[in-house]
Amino acid sequence: MTESTSCQFIPSVEGARIASEFPFYILCKLFERLSCSQVMKKKKEALSAFIRNWVIRYENQIEKNSAIAAGVGSFYPVLRLLLPSYDYSRPAYGIGQSTMARICVKAFGLAPKGLSARTLLHFNNPKFSGKQDGRDLADCVFSVLADYCEAESDLTISGLHEQLDKIAYASKQEEKLEILTPFIRSLSALELKWFVRIVSLRELHLGLSTKTVLTCVHPAAPSIWNVTQDLCTVCQRIAGIIKTQPVEAKSSLSIAGHHVTLNAAYRPMLCMRANSALEVCIAYEKVFSGIADYCLCLEAKYDGERVQVRLHG
């Protein structure tokens, strides 16, 4: 796939081929498996296997072409859910854990002073939630509302994104409540648990860093992310990696678009902090030893308060 062809690859459209029929419940089971596993290697293997299966399903639906990573580019709908705090394509939901707890109490008609309602409303208080319920509202929701939720639902990943768009673009809390009330009542307990994490926490707590998740998607993904800060662009550029190119990270970067562009956010590279000027000189000599006529200039930077004075007249 050439650069011009990759521009025609729209991750949201291509991803919908699978997301429109892929159950959200299956994705929740993956989230559960990743969060419960204590071994990083097993987490990576499970996520990588899931991505491979997704790619196979995608490639079975399209005609064969020269793209080795186009199927990976279609993983965009799931990637948005894996990294909800970095999904900048929609506005903030404006629903924190406390608000979500009140919505759940109203949606399921719980008695305000009952034990179930108090457990949700005081989810961060061990006196009500108990240590066994976990560290956030999502765990409390799963344990308290299991008997109130549906046994199963037919919600797909595309269907979930449609609901998330409605919630994000609703201008008033009353509108959000009207959308959420029937929706959360239609979910299973497991789906509701991870829905709460996506919306209210915007963090899944899977024990996987952003870099690890992106690396599982494609070796070049972390570097592309650093210069774009856009998940859609990451998937689009990955789809442009041609089949004849090795998939190692370094060789993929030159094709995947490892460059900064105008009007696109990027992640700055930070220098390692040095404790003294001598430490800098020693490190510099190790790198440039044997090179003639090299010099090093140092300027001390003092940390302290800055005062801005504005004069009139």
PDB file of N, CA and C in Angstrom, residues 177-251:
ATOM      1  N   LEU A 177     -28.710  11.857  31.254  1.00  0.00           N
ATOM      2  CA  LEU A 177     -29.470  10.922  32.082  1.00  0.00           C
ATOM      3  C   LEU A 177     -30.498  10.165  31.251  1.00  0.00           C
ATOM      4  N   GLU A 178     -31.161  10.865  30.326  1.00  0.00           N
ATOM      5  CA  GLU A 178     -32.153  10.220  29.462  1.00  0.00           C
ATOM      6  C   GLU A 178     -31.509   9.169  28.562  1.00  0.00           C
ATOM      7  N   ILE A 179     -30.273   9.428  28.156  1.00  0.00           N
ATOM      8  CA  ILE A 179     -29.562   8.474  27.297  1.00  0.00           C
ATOM      9  C   ILE A 179     -29.064   7.284  28.112  1.00  0.00           C
ATOM     10  N   LEU A 180     -28.514   7.576  29.283  1.00  0.00           N
ATOM     11  CA  LEU A 180     -27.865   6.539  30.083  1.00  0.00           C
ATOM     12  C   LEU A 180     -28.846   5.583  30.751  1.00  0.00           C
ATOM     13  N   THR A 181     -29.980   6.095  31.220  1.00  0.00           N
ATOM     14  CA  THR A 181     -30.902   5.265  32.004  1.00  0.00           C
ATOM     15  C   THR A 181     -31.328   3.992  31.279  1.00  0.00           C
ATOM     16  N   PRO A 182     -31.892   4.084  30.068  1.00  0.00           N
ATOM     17  CA  PRO A 182     -32.277   2.834  29.392  1.00  0.00           C
ATOM     18  C   PRO A 182     -31.071   2.026  28.919  1.00  0.00           C
ATOM     19  N   PHE A 183     -29.977   2.735  28.629  1.00  0.00           N
ATOM     20  CA  PHE A 183     -28.813   2.035  28.084  1.00  0.00           C
ATOM     21  C   PHE A 183     -28.157   1.136  29.124  1.00  0.00           C
ATOM     22  N   ILE A 184     -27.884   1.671  30.319  1.00  0.00           N
ATOM     23  CA  ILE A 184     -27.184   0.860  31.315  1.00  0.00           C
ATOM     24  C   ILE A 184     -28.068  -0.269  31.841  1.00  0.00           C
ATOM     25  N   ARG A 185     -29.392  -0.090  31.757  1.00  0.00           N
ATOM     26  CA  ARG A 185     -30.292  -1.169  32.174  1.00  0.00           C
ATOM     27  C   ARG A 185     -30.268  -2.336  31.190  1.00  0.00           C
ATOM     28  N   SER A 186     -29.809  -2.076  29.975  1.00  0.00           N
ATOM     29  CA  SER A 186     -29.773  -3.132  28.959  1.00  0.00           C
ATOM     30  C   SER A 186     -28.465  -3.916  28.975  1.00  0.00           C
ATOM     31  N   LEU A 187     -27.502  -3.489  29.793  1.00  0.00           N
ATOM     32  CA  LEU A 187     -26.187  -4.124  29.812  1.00  0.00           C
ATOM     33  C   LEU A 187     -26.124  -5.260  30.821  1.00  0.00           C
ATOM     34  N   SER A 188     -25.214  -6.177  30.579  1.00  0.00           N
ATOM     35  CA  SER A 188     -24.915  -7.197  31.585  1.00  0.00           C
ATOM     36  C   SER A 188     -24.017  -6.572  32.646  1.00  0.00           C
ATOM     37  N   ALA A 189     -23.847  -7.258  33.765  1.00  0.00           N
ATOM     38  CA  ALA A 189     -23.043  -6.714  34.861  1.00  0.00           C
ATOM     39  C   ALA A 189     -21.593  -6.496  34.426  1.00  0.00           C
ATOM     40  N   LEU A 190     -21.058  -7.436  33.653  1.00  0.00           N
ATOM     41  CA  LEU A 190     -19.673  -7.310  33.199  1.00  0.00           C
ATOM     42  C   LEU A 190     -19.519  -6.135  32.240  1.00  0.00           C
ATOM     43  N   GLU A 191     -20.474  -5.970  31.342  1.00  0.00           N
ATOM     44  CA  GLU A 191     -20.419  -4.848  30.403  1.00  0.00           C
ATOM     45  C   GLU A 191     -20.552  -3.519  31.132  1.00  0.00           C
ATOM     46  N   LEU A 192     -21.432  -3.473  32.127  1.00  0.00           N
ATOM     47  CA  LEU A 192     -21.626  -2.238  32.881  1.00  0.00           C
ATOM     48  C   LEU A 192     -20.365  -1.864  33.649  1.00  0.00           C
ATOM     49  N   LYS A 193     -19.680  -2.854  34.173  1.00  0.00           N
ATOM     50  CA  LYS A 193     -18.436  -2.603  34.906  1.00  0.00           C
ATOM     51  C   LYS A 193     -17.426  -1.878  34.029  1.00  0.00           C
ATOM     52  N   TRP A 194     -17.213  -2.384  32.829  1.00  0.00           N
ATOM     53  CA  TRP A 194     -16.196  -1.786  31.961  1.00  0.00           C
ATOM     54  C   TRP A 194     -16.706  -0.525  31.284  1.00  0.00           C
ATOM     55  N   PHE A 195     -18.004  -0.415  31.122  1.00  0.00           N
ATOM     56  CA  PHE A 195     -18.580   0.832  30.620  1.00  0.00           C
ATOM     57  C   PHE A 195     -18.321   1.973  31.604  1.00  0.00           C
ATOM     58  N   VAL A 196     -18.468   1.694  32.886  1.00  0.00           N
ATOM     59  CA  VAL A 196     -18.201   2.701  33.920  1.00  0.00           C
ATOM     60  C   VAL A 196     -16.739   3.117  33.890  1.00  0.00           C
ATOM     61  N   ARG A 197     -15.845   2.161  33.700  1.00  0.00           N
ATOM     62  CA  ARG A 197     -14.419   2.496  33.630  1.00  0.00           C
ATOM     63  C   ARG A 197     -14.125   3.388  32.424  1.00  0.00           C
ATOM     64  N   ILE A 198     -14.743   3.091  31.305  1.00  0.00           N
ATOM     65  CA  ILE A 198     -14.492   3.863  30.086  1.00  0.00           C
ATOM     66  C   ILE A 198     -15.008   5.295  30.227  1.00  0.00           C
ATOM     67  N   VAL A 199     -16.200   5.450  30.791  1.00  0.00           N
ATOM     68  CA  VAL A 199     -16.853   6.761  30.839  1.00  0.00           C
ATOM     69  C   VAL A 199     -16.415   7.587  32.043  1.00  0.00           C
ATOM     70  N   SER A 200     -16.475   7.005  33.227  1.00  0.00           N
ATOM     71  CA  SER A 200     -16.249   7.780  34.451  1.00  0.00           C
ATOM     72  C   SER A 200     -14.784   7.867  34.860  1.00  0.00           C
ATOM     73  N   LEU A 201     -14.031   6.802  34.639  1.00  0.00           N
ATOM     74  CA  LEU A 201     -12.618   6.825  34.998  1.00  0.00           C
ATOM     75  C   LEU A 201     -11.731   7.184  33.817  1.00  0.00           C
ATOM     76  N   ARG A 202     -12.195   6.836  32.604  1.00  0.00           N
ATOM     77  CA  ARG A 202     -11.392   6.981  31.382  1.00  0.00           C
ATOM     78  C   ARG A 202     -10.039   6.298  31.562  1.00  0.00           C
ATOM     79  N   GLU A 203     -10.063   5.204  32.284  1.00  0.00           N
ATOM     80  CA  GLU A 203      -8.862   4.402  32.535  1.00  0.00           C
ATOM     81  C   GLU A 203      -9.330   2.994  32.893  1.00  0.00           C
ATOM     82  N   LEU A 204      -8.763   1.978  32.225  1.00  0.00           N
ATOM     83  CA  LEU A 204      -9.233   0.611  32.429  1.00  0.00           C
ATOM     84  C   LEU A 204      -8.512  -0.126  33.547  1.00  0.00           C
ATOM     85  N   HIS A 205      -7.346   0.366  33.964  1.00  0.00           N
ATOM     86  CA  HIS A 205      -6.562  -0.302  35.013  1.00  0.00           C
ATOM     87  C   HIS A 205      -6.248  -1.751  34.621  1.00  0.00           C
ATOM     88  N   LEU A 206      -5.705  -1.919  33.430  1.00  0.00           N
ATOM     89  CA  LEU A 206      -5.359  -3.252  32.939  1.00  0.00           C
ATOM     90  C   LEU A 206      -3.941  -3.662  33.314  1.00  0.00           C
ATOM     91  N   GLY A 207      -3.175  -2.735  33.859  1.00  0.00           N
ATOM     92  CA  GLY A 207      -1.785  -3.041  34.167  1.00  0.00           C
ATOM     93  C   GLY A 207      -0.894  -2.994  32.944  1.00  0.00           C
ATOM     94  N   LEU A 208      -1.351  -2.294  31.899  1.00  0.00           N
ATOM     95  CA  LEU A 208      -0.588  -2.146  30.661  1.00  0.00           C
ATOM     96  C   LEU A 208      -0.395  -0.663  30.374  1.00  0.00           C
ATOM     97  N   SER A 209       0.829  -0.267  30.101  1.00  0.00           N
ATOM     98  CA  SER A 209       1.096   1.127  29.772  1.00  0.00           C
ATOM     99  C   SER A 209       0.635   1.419  28.347  1.00  0.00           C
ATOM    100  N   THR A 210       0.534   2.702  28.038  1.00  0.00           N
ATOM    101  CA  THR A 210       0.145   3.106  26.684  1.00  0.00           C
ATOM    102  C   THR A 210       1.129   2.570  25.654  1.00  0.00           C
ATOM    103  N   LYS A 211       2.408   2.650  25.969  1.00  0.00           N
ATOM    104  CA  LYS A 211       3.436   2.165  25.046  1.00  0.00           C
ATOM    105  C   LYS A 211       3.303   0.669  24.813  1.00  0.00           C
ATOM    106  N   THR A 212       3.005  -0.084  25.861  1.00  0.00           N
ATOM    107  CA  THR A 212       2.865  -1.537  25.723  1.00  0.00           C
ATOM    108  C   THR A 212       1.679  -1.888  24.835  1.00  0.00           C
ATOM    109  N   VAL A 213       0.559  -1.208  25.047  1.00  0.00           N
ATOM    110  CA  VAL A 213      -0.631  -1.463  24.231  1.00  0.00           C
ATOM    111  C   VAL A 213      -0.345  -1.161  22.763  1.00  0.00           C
ATOM    112  N   LEU A 214       0.275  -0.013  22.506  1.00  0.00           N
ATOM    113  CA  LEU A 214       0.568   0.374  21.128  1.00  0.00           C
ATOM    114  C   LEU A 214       1.574  -0.571  20.481  1.00  0.00           C
ATOM    115  N   THR A 215       2.542  -1.044  21.248  1.00  0.00           N
ATOM    116  CA  THR A 215       3.527  -1.985  20.711  1.00  0.00           C
ATOM    117  C   THR A 215       2.868  -3.296  20.316  1.00  0.00           C
ATOM    118  N   CYS A 216       1.875  -3.727  21.084  1.00  0.00           N
ATOM    119  CA  CYS A 216       1.141  -4.945  20.733  1.00  0.00           C
ATOM    120  C   CYS A 216       0.376  -4.757  19.425  1.00  0.00           C
ATOM    121  N   VAL A 217      -0.070  -3.536  19.177  1.00  0.00           N
ATOM    122  CA  VAL A 217      -0.774  -3.250  17.925  1.00  0.00           C
ATOM    123  C   VAL A 217       0.194  -3.309  16.750  1.00  0.00           C
ATOM    124  N   HIS A 218       1.325  -2.605  16.883  1.00  0.00           N
ATOM    125  CA  HIS A 218       2.352  -2.609  15.837  1.00  0.00           C
ATOM    126  C   HIS A 218       3.634  -2.016  16.415  1.00  0.00           C
ATOM    127  N   PRO A 219       4.808  -2.541  16.049  1.00  0.00           N
ATOM    128  CA  PRO A 219       6.068  -2.019  16.596  1.00  0.00           C
ATOM    129  C   PRO A 219       6.284  -0.531  16.346  1.00  0.00           C
ATOM    130  N   ALA A 220       5.742  -0.008  15.243  1.00  0.00           N
ATOM    131  CA  ALA A 220       5.948   1.405  14.921  1.00  0.00           C
ATOM    132  C   ALA A 220       4.944   2.320  15.605  1.00  0.00           C
ATOM    133  N   ALA A 221       3.893   1.758  16.189  1.00  0.00           N
ATOM    134  CA  ALA A 221       2.807   2.570  16.747  1.00  0.00           C
ATOM    135  C   ALA A 221       3.257   3.543  17.839  1.00  0.00           C
ATOM    136  N   PRO A 222       4.106   3.137  18.804  1.00  0.00           N
ATOM    137  CA  PRO A 222       4.512   4.100  19.844  1.00  0.00           C
ATOM    138  C   PRO A 222       5.216   5.328  19.286  1.00  0.00           C
ATOM    139  N   SER A 223       6.089   5.134  18.301  1.00  0.00           N
ATOM    140  CA  SER A 223       6.813   6.268  17.725  1.00  0.00           C
ATOM    141  C   SER A 223       5.879   7.183  16.940  1.00  0.00           C
ATOM    142  N   ILE A 224       4.919   6.596  16.242  1.00  0.00           N
ATOM    143  CA  ILE A 224       3.949   7.414  15.511  1.00  0.00           C
ATOM    144  C   ILE A 224       3.084   8.198  16.498  1.00  0.00           C
ATOM    145  N   TRP A 225       2.723   7.548  17.598  1.00  0.00           N
ATOM    146  CA  TRP A 225       1.912   8.208  18.621  1.00  0.00           C
ATOM    147  C   TRP A 225       2.646   9.411  19.217  1.00  0.00           C
ATOM    148  N   ASN A 226       3.946   9.287  19.405  1.00  0.00           N
ATOM    149  CA  ASN A 226       4.724  10.369  20.007  1.00  0.00           C
ATOM    150  C   ASN A 226       4.712  11.643  19.172  1.00  0.00           C
ATOM    151  N   VAL A 227       4.539  11.504  17.859  1.00  0.00           N
ATOM    152  CA  VAL A 227       4.573  12.691  16.997  1.00  0.00           C
ATOM    153  C   VAL A 227       3.197  13.072  16.460  1.00  0.00           C
ATOM    154  N   THR A 228       2.151  12.369  16.896  1.00  0.00           N
ATOM    155  CA  THR A 228       0.804  12.698  16.426  1.00  0.00           C
ATOM    156  C   THR A 228      -0.188  12.897  17.568  1.00  0.00           C
ATOM    157  N   GLN A 229      -0.062  12.079  18.636  1.00  0.00           N
ATOM    158  CA  GLN A 229      -1.013  12.118  19.756  1.00  0.00           C
ATOM    159  C   GLN A 229      -2.449  11.939  19.261  1.00  0.00           C
ATOM    160  N   ASP A 230      -2.610  11.103  18.247  1.00  0.00           N
ATOM    161  CA  ASP A 230      -3.925  10.867  17.666  1.00  0.00           C
ATOM    162  C   ASP A 230      -4.034   9.391  17.292  1.00  0.00           C
ATOM    163  N   LEU A 231      -4.955   8.674  17.926  1.00  0.00           N
ATOM    164  CA  LEU A 231      -5.080   7.239  17.695  1.00  0.00           C
ATOM    165  C   LEU A 231      -5.526   6.930  16.270  1.00  0.00           C
ATOM    166  N   CYS A 232      -6.378   7.779  15.717  1.00  0.00           N
ATOM    167  CA  CYS A 232      -6.841   7.563  14.345  1.00  0.00           C
ATOM    168  C   CYS A 232      -5.682   7.695  13.360  1.00  0.00           C
ATOM    169  N   THR A 233      -4.849   8.712  13.559  1.00  0.00           N
ATOM    170  CA  THR A 233      -3.693   8.908  12.687  1.00  0.00           C
ATOM    171  C   THR A 233      -2.710   7.758  12.821  1.00  0.00           C
ATOM    172  N   VAL A 234      -2.538   7.255  14.038  1.00  0.00           N
ATOM    173  CA  VAL A 234      -1.654   6.111  14.256  1.00  0.00           C
ATOM    174  C   VAL A 234      -2.108   4.928  13.412  1.00  0.00           C
ATOM    175  N   CYS A 235      -3.398   4.612  13.478  1.00  0.00           N
ATOM    176  CA  CYS A 235      -3.923   3.475  12.719  1.00  0.00           C
ATOM    177  C   CYS A 235      -3.850   3.727  11.214  1.00  0.00           C
ATOM    178  N   GLN A 236      -4.064   4.964  10.814  1.00  0.00           N
ATOM    179  CA  GLN A 236      -4.018   5.291   9.387  1.00  0.00           C
ATOM    180  C   GLN A 236      -2.607   5.146   8.831  1.00  0.00           C
ATOM    181  N   ARG A 237      -1.619   5.602   9.588  1.00  0.00           N
ATOM    182  CA  ARG A 237      -0.237   5.498   9.111  1.00  0.00           C
ATOM    183  C   ARG A 237       0.263   4.063   9.155  1.00  0.00           C
ATOM    184  N   ILE A 238      -0.190   3.308  10.146  1.00  0.00           N
ATOM    185  CA  ILE A 238       0.180   1.892  10.201  1.00  0.00           C
ATOM    186  C   ILE A 238      -0.353   1.163   8.972  1.00  0.00           C
ATOM    187  N   ALA A 239      -1.549   1.544   8.544  1.00  0.00           N
ATOM    188  CA  ALA A 239      -2.144   0.912   7.363  1.00  0.00           C
ATOM    189  C   ALA A 239      -1.345   1.198   6.105  1.00  0.00           C
ATOM    190  N   GLY A 240      -0.462   2.211   6.150  1.00  0.00           N
ATOM    191  CA  GLY A 240       0.333   2.557   4.985  1.00  0.00           C
ATOM    192  C   GLY A 240       1.655   1.837   4.897  1.00  0.00           C
ATOM    193  N   ILE A 241       1.948   0.972   5.866  1.00  0.00           N
ATOM    194  CA  ILE A 241       3.204   0.229   5.825  1.00  0.00           C
ATOM    195  C   ILE A 241       3.093  -0.881   4.787  1.00  0.00           C
ATOM    196  N   ILE A 242       3.989  -0.879   3.824  1.00  0.00           N
ATOM    197  CA  ILE A 242       3.869  -1.812   2.701  1.00  0.00           C
ATOM    198  C   ILE A 242       4.373  -3.197   3.070  1.00  0.00           C
ATOM    199  N   LYS A 243       3.962  -4.168   2.318  1.00  0.00           N
ATOM    200  CA  LYS A 243       4.232  -5.570   2.628  1.00  0.00           C
ATOM    201  C   LYS A 243       5.698  -5.938   2.503  1.00  0.00           C
ATOM    202  N   THR A 244       6.420  -5.284   1.608  1.00  0.00           N
ATOM    203  CA  THR A 244       7.819  -5.639   1.387  1.00  0.00           C
ATOM    204  C   THR A 244       8.736  -5.119   2.476  1.00  0.00           C
ATOM    205  N   GLN A 245       8.214  -4.262   3.342  1.00  0.00           N
ATOM    206  CA  GLN A 245       9.039  -3.677   4.387  1.00  0.00           C
ATOM    207  C   GLN A 245       9.005  -4.546   5.637  1.00  0.00           C
ATOM    208  N   PRO A 246      10.159  -4.829   6.266  1.00  0.00           N
ATOM    209  CA  PRO A 246      10.164  -5.584   7.522  1.00  0.00           C
ATOM    210  C   PRO A 246       9.369  -4.847   8.584  1.00  0.00           C
ATOM    211  N   VAL A 247       8.806  -5.587   9.529  1.00  0.00           N
ATOM    212  CA  VAL A 247       7.937  -4.976  10.523  1.00  0.00           C
ATOM    213  C   VAL A 247       8.671  -4.576  11.788  1.00  0.00           C
ATOM    214  N   GLU A 248      10.016  -4.659  11.793  1.00  0.00           N
ATOM    215  CA  GLU A 248      10.741  -4.188  12.959  1.00  0.00           C
ATOM    216  C   GLU A 248      10.496  -2.702  13.136  1.00  0.00           C
ATOM    217  N   ALA A 249      10.579  -2.263  14.369  1.00  0.00           N
ATOM    218  CA  ALA A 249      10.217  -0.883  14.691  1.00  0.00           C
ATOM    219  C   ALA A 249      11.027   0.131  13.898  1.00  0.00           C
ATOM    220  N   LYS A 250      12.356  -0.043  13.838  1.00  0.00           N
ATOM    221  CA  LYS A 250      13.199   0.963  13.206  1.00  0.00           C
ATOM    222  C   LYS A 250      12.914   1.071  11.718  1.00  0.00           C
ATOM    223  N   SER A 251      12.773  -0.067  11.046  1.00  0.00           N
ATOM    224  CA  SER A 251      12.552  -0.023   9.606  1.00  0.00           C
ATOM    225  C   SER A 251      11.151   0.457   9.277  1.00  0.00           C
TER     226      SER A 251
END
